[in-house]
Coordinates of C-alpha atoms in Angstrom, one line a residue:
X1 CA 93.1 119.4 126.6
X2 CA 96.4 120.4 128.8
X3 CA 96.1 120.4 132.4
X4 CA 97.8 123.6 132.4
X5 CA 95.1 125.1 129.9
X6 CA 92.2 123.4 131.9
X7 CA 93.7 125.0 135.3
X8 CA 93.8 128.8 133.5
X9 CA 90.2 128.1 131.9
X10 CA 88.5 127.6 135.7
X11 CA 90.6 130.7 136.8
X12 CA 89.4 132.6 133.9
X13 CA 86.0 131.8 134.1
X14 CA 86.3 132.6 138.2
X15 CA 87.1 135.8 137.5
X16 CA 84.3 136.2 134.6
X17 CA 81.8 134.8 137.7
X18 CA 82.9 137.6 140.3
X19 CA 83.0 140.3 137.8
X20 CA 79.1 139.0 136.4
X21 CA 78.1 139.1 140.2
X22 CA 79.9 142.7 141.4
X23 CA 78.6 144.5 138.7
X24 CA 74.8 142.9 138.8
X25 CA 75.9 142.0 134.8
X26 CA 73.8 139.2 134.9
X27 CA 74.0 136.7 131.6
X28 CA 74.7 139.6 129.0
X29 CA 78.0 138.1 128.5
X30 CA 76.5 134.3 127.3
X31 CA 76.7 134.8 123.4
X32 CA 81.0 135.7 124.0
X33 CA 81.3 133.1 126.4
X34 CA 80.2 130.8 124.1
X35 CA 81.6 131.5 121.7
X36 CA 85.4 131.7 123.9
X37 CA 84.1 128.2 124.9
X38 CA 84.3 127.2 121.4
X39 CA 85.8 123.7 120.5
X40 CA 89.0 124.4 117.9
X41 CA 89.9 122.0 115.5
X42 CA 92.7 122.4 113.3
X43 CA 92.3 121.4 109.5
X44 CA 95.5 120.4 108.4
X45 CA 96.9 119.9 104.6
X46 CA 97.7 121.4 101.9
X47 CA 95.2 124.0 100.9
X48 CA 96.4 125.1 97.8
X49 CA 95.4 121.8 95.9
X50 CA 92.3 119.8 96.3
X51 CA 93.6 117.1 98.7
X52 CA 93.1 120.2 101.4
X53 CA 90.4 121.8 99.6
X54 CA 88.2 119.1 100.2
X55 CA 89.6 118.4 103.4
X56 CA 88.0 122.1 104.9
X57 CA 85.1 122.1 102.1
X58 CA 84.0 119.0 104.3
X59 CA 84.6 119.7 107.7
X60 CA 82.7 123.2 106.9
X61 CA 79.8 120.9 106.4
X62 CA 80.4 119.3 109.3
X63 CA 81.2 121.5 111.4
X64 CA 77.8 123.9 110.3
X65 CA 75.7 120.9 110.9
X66 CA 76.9 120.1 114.4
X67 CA 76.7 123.7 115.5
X68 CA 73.2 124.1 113.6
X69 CA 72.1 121.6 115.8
X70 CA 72.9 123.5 119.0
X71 CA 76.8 122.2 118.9
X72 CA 78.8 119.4 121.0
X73 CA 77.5 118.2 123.9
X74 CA 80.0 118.3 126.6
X75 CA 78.6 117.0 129.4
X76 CA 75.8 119.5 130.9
X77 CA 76.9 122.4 128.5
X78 CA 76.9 122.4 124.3
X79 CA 79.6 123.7 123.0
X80 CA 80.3 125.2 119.0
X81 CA 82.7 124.1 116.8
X82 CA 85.4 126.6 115.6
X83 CA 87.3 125.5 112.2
X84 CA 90.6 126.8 111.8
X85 CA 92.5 126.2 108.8
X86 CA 96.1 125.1 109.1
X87 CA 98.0 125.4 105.7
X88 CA 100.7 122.6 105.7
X89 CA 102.4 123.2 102.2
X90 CA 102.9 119.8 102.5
X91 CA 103.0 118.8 98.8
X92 CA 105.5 121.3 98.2
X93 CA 107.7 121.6 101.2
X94 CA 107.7 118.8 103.4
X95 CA 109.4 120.6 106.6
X96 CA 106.6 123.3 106.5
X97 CA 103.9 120.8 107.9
X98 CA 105.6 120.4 111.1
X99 CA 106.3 123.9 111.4
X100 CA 102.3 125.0 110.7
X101 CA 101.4 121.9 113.7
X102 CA 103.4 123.9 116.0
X103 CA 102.0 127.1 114.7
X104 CA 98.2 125.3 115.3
X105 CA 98.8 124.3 118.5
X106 CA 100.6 126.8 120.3
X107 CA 99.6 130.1 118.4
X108 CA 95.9 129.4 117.4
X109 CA 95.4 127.4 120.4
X110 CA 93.6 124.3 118.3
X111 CA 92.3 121.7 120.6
X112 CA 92.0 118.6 118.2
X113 CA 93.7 118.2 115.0
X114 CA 91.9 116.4 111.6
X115 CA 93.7 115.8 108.2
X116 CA 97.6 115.2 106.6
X117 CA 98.4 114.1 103.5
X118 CA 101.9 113.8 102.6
X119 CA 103.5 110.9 104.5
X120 CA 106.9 112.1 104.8
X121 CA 105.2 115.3 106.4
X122 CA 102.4 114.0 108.8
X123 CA 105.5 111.8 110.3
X124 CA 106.6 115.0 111.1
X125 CA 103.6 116.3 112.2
X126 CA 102.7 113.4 114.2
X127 CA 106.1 113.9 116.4
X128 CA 104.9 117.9 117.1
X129 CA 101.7 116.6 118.1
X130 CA 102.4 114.1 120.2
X131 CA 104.8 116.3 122.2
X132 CA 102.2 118.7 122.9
X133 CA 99.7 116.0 123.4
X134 CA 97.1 116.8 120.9
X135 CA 94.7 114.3 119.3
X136 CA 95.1 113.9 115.3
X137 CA 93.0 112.2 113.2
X138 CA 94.4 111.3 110.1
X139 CA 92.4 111.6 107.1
X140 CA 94.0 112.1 104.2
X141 CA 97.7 109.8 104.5
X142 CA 98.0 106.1 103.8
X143 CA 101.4 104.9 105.2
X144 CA 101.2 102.0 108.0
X145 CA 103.9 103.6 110.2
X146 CA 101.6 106.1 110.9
X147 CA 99.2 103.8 112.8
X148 CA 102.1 101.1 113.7
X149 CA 103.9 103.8 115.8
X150 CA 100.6 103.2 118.4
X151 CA 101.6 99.7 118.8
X152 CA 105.3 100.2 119.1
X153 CA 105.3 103.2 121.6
X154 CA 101.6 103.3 122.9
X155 CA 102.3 106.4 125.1
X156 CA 103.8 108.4 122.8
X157 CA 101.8 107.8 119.9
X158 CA 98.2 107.2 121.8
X159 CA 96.6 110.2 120.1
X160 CA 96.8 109.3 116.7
X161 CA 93.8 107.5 114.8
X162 CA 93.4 107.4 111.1
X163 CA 89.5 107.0 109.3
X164 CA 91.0 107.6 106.0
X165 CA 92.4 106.6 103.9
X166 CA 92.7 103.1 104.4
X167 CA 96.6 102.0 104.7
X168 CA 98.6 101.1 101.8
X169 CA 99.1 97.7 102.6
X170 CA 94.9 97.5 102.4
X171 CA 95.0 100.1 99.6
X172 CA 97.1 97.4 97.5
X173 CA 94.8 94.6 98.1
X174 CA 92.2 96.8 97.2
X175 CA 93.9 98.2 94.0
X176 CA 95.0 94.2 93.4
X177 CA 91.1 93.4 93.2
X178 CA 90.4 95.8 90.8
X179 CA 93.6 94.9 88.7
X180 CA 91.9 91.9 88.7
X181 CA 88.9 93.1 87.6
X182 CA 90.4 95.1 84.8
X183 CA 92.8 91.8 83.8
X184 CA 89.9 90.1 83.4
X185 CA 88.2 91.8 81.3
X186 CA 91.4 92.1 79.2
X187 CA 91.5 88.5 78.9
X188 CA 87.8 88.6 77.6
X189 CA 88.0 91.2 75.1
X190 CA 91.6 91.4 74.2
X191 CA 92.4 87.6 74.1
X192 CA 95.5 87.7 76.5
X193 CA 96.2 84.7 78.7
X194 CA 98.8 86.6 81.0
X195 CA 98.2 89.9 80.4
X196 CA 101.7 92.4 80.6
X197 CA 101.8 95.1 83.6
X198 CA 104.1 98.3 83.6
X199 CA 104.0 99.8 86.9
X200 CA 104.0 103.8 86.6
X201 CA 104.2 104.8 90.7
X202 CA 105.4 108.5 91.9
X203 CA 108.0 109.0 93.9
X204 CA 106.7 109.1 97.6
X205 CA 107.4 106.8 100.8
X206 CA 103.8 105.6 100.8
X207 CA 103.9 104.1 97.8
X208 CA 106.7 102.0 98.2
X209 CA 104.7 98.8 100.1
X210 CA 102.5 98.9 97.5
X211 CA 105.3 98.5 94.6
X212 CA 107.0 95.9 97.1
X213 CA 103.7 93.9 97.4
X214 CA 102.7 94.3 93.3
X215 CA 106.3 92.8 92.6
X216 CA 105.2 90.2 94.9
X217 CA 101.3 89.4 94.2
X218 CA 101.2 90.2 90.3
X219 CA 103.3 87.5 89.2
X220 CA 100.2 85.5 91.4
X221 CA 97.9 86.8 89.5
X222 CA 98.9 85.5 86.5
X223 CA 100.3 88.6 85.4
X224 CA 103.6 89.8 84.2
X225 CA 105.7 93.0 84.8
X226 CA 107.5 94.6 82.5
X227 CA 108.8 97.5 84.4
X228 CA 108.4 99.8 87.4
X229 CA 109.0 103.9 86.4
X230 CA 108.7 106.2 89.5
X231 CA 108.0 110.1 88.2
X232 CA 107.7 112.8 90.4
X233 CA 104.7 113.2 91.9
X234 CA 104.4 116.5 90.8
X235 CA 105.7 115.7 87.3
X236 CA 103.9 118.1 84.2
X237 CA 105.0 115.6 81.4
X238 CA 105.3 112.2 81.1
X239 CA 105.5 111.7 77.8
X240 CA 108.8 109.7 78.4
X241 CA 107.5 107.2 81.1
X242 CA 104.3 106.7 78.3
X243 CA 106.5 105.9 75.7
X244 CA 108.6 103.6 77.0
X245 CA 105.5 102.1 78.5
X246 CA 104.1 101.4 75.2
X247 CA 107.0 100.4 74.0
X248 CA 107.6 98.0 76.3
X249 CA 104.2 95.4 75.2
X250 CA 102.1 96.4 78.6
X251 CA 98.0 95.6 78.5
X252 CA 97.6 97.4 81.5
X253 CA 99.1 100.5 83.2
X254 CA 98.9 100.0 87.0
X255 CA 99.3 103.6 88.7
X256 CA 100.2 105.0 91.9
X257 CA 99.3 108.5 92.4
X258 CA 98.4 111.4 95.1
X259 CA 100.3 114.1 93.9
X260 CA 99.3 116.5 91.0
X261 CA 101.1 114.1 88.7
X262 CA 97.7 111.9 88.2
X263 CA 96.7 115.2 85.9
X264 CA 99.2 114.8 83.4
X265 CA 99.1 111.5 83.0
X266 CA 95.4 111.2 82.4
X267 CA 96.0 114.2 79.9
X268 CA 98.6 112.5 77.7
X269 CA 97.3 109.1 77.8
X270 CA 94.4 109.6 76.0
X271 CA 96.8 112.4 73.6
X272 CA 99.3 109.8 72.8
X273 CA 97.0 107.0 72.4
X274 CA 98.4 104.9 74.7
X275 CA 98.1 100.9 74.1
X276 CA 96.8 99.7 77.5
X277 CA 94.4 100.1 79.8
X278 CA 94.4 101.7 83.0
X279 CA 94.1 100.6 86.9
X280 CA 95.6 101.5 90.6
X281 CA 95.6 104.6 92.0
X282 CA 95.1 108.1 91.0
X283 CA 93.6 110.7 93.5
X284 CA 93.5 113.7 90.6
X285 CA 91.0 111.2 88.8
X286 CA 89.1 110.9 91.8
X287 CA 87.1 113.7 91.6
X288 CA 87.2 117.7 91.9
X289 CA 86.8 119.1 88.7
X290 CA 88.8 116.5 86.9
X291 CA 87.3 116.2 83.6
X292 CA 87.4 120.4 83.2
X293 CA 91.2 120.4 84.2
X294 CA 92.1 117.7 82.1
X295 CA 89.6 119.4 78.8
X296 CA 88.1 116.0 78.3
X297 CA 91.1 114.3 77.9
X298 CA 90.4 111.8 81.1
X299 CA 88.3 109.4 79.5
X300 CA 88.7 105.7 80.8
X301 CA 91.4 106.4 83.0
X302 CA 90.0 104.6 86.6
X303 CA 91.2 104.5 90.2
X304 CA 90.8 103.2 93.3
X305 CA 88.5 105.5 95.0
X306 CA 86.8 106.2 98.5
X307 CA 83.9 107.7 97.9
X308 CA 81.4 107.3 94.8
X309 CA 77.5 108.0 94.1
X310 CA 76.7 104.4 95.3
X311 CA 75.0 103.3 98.9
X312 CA 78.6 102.5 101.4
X313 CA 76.4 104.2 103.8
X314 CA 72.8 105.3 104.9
X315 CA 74.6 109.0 104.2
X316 CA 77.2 108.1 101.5
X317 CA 74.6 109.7 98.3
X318 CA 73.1 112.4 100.2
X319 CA 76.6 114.1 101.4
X320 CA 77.6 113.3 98.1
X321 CA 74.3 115.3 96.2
X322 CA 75.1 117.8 98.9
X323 CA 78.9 118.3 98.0
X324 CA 78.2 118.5 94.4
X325 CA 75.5 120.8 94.6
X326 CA 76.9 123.1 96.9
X327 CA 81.0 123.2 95.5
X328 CA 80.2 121.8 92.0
X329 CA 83.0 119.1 92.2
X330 CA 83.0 115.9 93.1
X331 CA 84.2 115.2 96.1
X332 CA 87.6 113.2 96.8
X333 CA 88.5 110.4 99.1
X334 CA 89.7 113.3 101.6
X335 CA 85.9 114.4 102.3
X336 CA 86.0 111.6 104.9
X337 CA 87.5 114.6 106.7
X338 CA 83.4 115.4 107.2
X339 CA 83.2 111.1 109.0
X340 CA 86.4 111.9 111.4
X341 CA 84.9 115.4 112.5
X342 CA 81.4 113.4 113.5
X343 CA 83.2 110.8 114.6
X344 CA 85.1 112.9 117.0
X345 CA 82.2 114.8 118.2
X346 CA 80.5 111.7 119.1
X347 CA 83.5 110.7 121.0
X348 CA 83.5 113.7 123.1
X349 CA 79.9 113.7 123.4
X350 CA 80.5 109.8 124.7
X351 CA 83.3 111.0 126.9
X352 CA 81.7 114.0 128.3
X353 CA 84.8 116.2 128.3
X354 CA 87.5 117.2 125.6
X355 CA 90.1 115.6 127.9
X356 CA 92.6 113.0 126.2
X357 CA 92.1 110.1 128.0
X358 CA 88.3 110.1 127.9
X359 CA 88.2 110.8 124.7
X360 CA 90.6 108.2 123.2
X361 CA 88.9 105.7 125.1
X362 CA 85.7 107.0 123.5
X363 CA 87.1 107.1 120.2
X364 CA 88.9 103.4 120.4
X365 CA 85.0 102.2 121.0
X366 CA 83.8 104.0 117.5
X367 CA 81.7 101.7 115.1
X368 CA 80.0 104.1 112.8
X369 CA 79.2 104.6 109.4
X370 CA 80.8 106.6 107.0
X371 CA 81.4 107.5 103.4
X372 CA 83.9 104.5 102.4
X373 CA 82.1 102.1 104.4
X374 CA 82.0 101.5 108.6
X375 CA 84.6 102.8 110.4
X376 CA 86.1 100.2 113.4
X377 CA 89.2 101.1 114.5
X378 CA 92.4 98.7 114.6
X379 CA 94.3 98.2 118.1
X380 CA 97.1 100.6 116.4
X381 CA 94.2 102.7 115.7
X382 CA 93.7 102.1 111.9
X383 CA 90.9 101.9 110.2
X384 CA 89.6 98.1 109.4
X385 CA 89.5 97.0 106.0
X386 CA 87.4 94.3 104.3
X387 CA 83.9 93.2 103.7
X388 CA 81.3 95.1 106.3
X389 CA 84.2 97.7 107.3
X390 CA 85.8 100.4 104.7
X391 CA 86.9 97.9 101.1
X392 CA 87.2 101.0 99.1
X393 CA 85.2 101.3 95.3
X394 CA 86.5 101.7 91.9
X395 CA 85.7 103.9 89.4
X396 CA 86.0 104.9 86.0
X397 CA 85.3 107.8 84.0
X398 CA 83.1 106.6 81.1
X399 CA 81.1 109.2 78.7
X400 CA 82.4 112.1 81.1
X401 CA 80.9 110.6 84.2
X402 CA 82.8 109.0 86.8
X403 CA 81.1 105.5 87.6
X404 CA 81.5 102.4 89.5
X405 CA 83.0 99.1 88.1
X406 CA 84.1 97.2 91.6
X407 CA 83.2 95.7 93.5
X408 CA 81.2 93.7 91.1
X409 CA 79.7 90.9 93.4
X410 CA 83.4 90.5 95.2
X411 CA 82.2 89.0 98.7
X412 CA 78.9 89.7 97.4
X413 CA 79.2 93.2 97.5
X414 CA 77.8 95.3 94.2
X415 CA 76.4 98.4 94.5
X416 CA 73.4 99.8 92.2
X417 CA 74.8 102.0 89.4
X418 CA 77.8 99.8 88.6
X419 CA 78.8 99.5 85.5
X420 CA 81.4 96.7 83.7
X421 CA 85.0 98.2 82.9
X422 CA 85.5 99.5 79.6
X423 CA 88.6 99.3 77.6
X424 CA 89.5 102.8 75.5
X425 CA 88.8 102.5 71.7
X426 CA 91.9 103.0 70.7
X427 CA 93.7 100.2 73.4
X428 CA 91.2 97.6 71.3
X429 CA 92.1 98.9 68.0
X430 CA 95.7 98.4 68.7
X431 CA 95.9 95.0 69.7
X432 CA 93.0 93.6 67.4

């Protein structure tokens, strides 16, 4: 990747060359030097919680796949994939991420870098990166700047792409959809003509464009806030937010959460029986072992996901079968950590070297399936959103399952499998 590194790798493997033909060694040496020929790409995020679980539990497949295959073709010679976990601590101390990219890079010698979560971090980790010139493809963190930096200093920022998530500006029209979806059926069963909206949103940078363009688009939408609370996002109780919340007349909670929070919530929802249903964003809800965490307590609670038992892709149910089966969770939206790992293989394999520049221009060119949808790539290097690209699904957990509700013939886009939103019991009860 560095010219420096290239230079010592051709001086190495000089020397390797002379000593193979002084001492008549021949290839006894081919299984080492592959494996000290080994591609090395850094999974970043935090590994303690399932945001980074599922990050590595993904590339793993990858990565096993690729090299079971005979490896990455790099021009005349196929190369293994090494996986080298880089714990960012991200989730509980921000500065740590930037500290563990510096670690990656110049200790374990990664040459690629896949993952981030936490936006205040991967800004961070972005910076480290880029000053050591190392690709990064973000899977895991939603905040535009992290692609808008490309277009406002190209140079600097050249080696960042993201394939997931989709940014928060996308993830709101997205989530807004689904509101939508969920207001509507409000109206139906319910009976409200402008159904009331408390905004429960954690306390993170990423979220704020999404609370700046709800404030803007609800009101739209026919819909009416009645507040905005911002918990930590790892809060353990928010039994205060939920009953002011109820207090306050809302139909619909619309939430915004990535951090452990989403657990609690779902949990004292159902316990405190709150009055309204449930849309937005909660990556605890997306998957993992959810319902077991939360003892049953998650029912109805929805999200906007990434990845669901439904066809986004020729691949999308079989990796799914194959995550379940193998980890026995369902897989969250960061398991498009298993896309950007192919997707940068193929890039190389494209490019015919690991150098940057061939390889960006490779990876700028991408137009491949994945498990949210097709990944094309933005001129800032996002991932496109929209109908035929990456829209996003959303799900619900109905009857202990978690199940598909949208799109719902939106662009005419519906999935097999999906299934109409369902209001809890006790939120019809209440207002009937």
């Amino acid at each position: 990747m560095k010219s420096k590194r290239g230079v010592l790798a051709v001086l190495v493997v000089f020397g390797v060359l002379v000593s193979m033909a002084l001492s008549g060694c021949g290839g006894n040496g081919d299984d080492s030097a592959a494996q000290d020929d080994a591609i090395r790409i850094g999974i970043a995020g935090p590994m303690t919680f399932i945001h980074g679980e599922h990050m590595w539990k993904s590339a793993t497949m990858a990565a096993e796949e690729i090299n079971a295959a005979g490896g990455v073709q790099v021009g005349d010679v196929k190369r293994p994939i090494e996986l080298v976990s880089v714990e960012t601590n991200e989730i509980l101390n921000v500065p740590d991420a930037a500290n563990a990219i510096e670690r990656a890079i110049t200790v374990d010698n990664v040459d690629f870098l896949l993952g981030g979560f936490r936006t205040e971090a991967v800004l961070g980790m972005q910076d480290v990166a880029a000053d050591h010139e190392t690709i990064f493809i973000i899977t895991g963190s939603g905040h535009p700047q992290l692609t808008t930096r490309v277009g406002e200093d190209y140079e600097k920022y050249k080696y960042f792409f993201r394939t997931n998530p989709m940014n928060s500006n996308n993830m709101a029209r997205a989530s807004f959809l689904i509101l939508h979806e969920v207001a509507t059926v409000v109206r139906e069963d319910l009976g409200f003509a402008q159904p009331k909206v408390a905004i429960l949103a954690e306390s993170a940078i990423w979220v704020d464009p999404i609370i700046e363009a709800s404030e803007a688009q609800m009101p739209e939408m026919g819909l009416e806030i009645v507040g905005v609370w911002r918990p930590s996002a790892n809060a353990t109780d928010l039994s205060a937010e939920l009953s002011a919340i109820s207090a306050s007349g809302a139909h619909i909670i619309f939430t915004v959460m990535s951090g452990p929070v989403g657990g609690p919530f779902a949990r004292q929802y159902e316990e405190l029986q709150v009055p309204a249903a449930v849309a937005g964003i909660n990556v605890d809800a997306m998957g993992g072992k959810f319902w077991e965490t939360t003892g049953g307590l998650g029912a109805y609670v929805s999200t906007l996901n990434l990845v669901g038992r439904v066809e986004t892709s020729p691949h999308s149910i079989d990796f799914f079968d194959r995550f379940m089966d193998r980890y026995e969770e369902i897989p969250v939206y960061t398991v498009a950590t298993y896309d950007a790992l192919n997707i940068l293989v193929s890039a190389i394999e494209e490019a015919g070297t690991t150098e940057n520049e061939a390889v960006i221009a490779a990876l700028q060119e991408t137009d491949a399936p994945a498990l949210g949808g097709r990944v094309v790539f933005t001129d800032e290097h996002d991932v496109t959103w929209g109908p035929g690209y990456v829209t996003g699904l959303g799900t619900q957990w109905q009857d202990g399952e978690l199940k598909v509700f949208w799109p719902n013939d939106w662009e005419g886009i519906k999935y097999e499998g999906t299934v109409r939103y369902e209001l809890a019991p006790w939120v019809v009860d209440f207002w009937q």
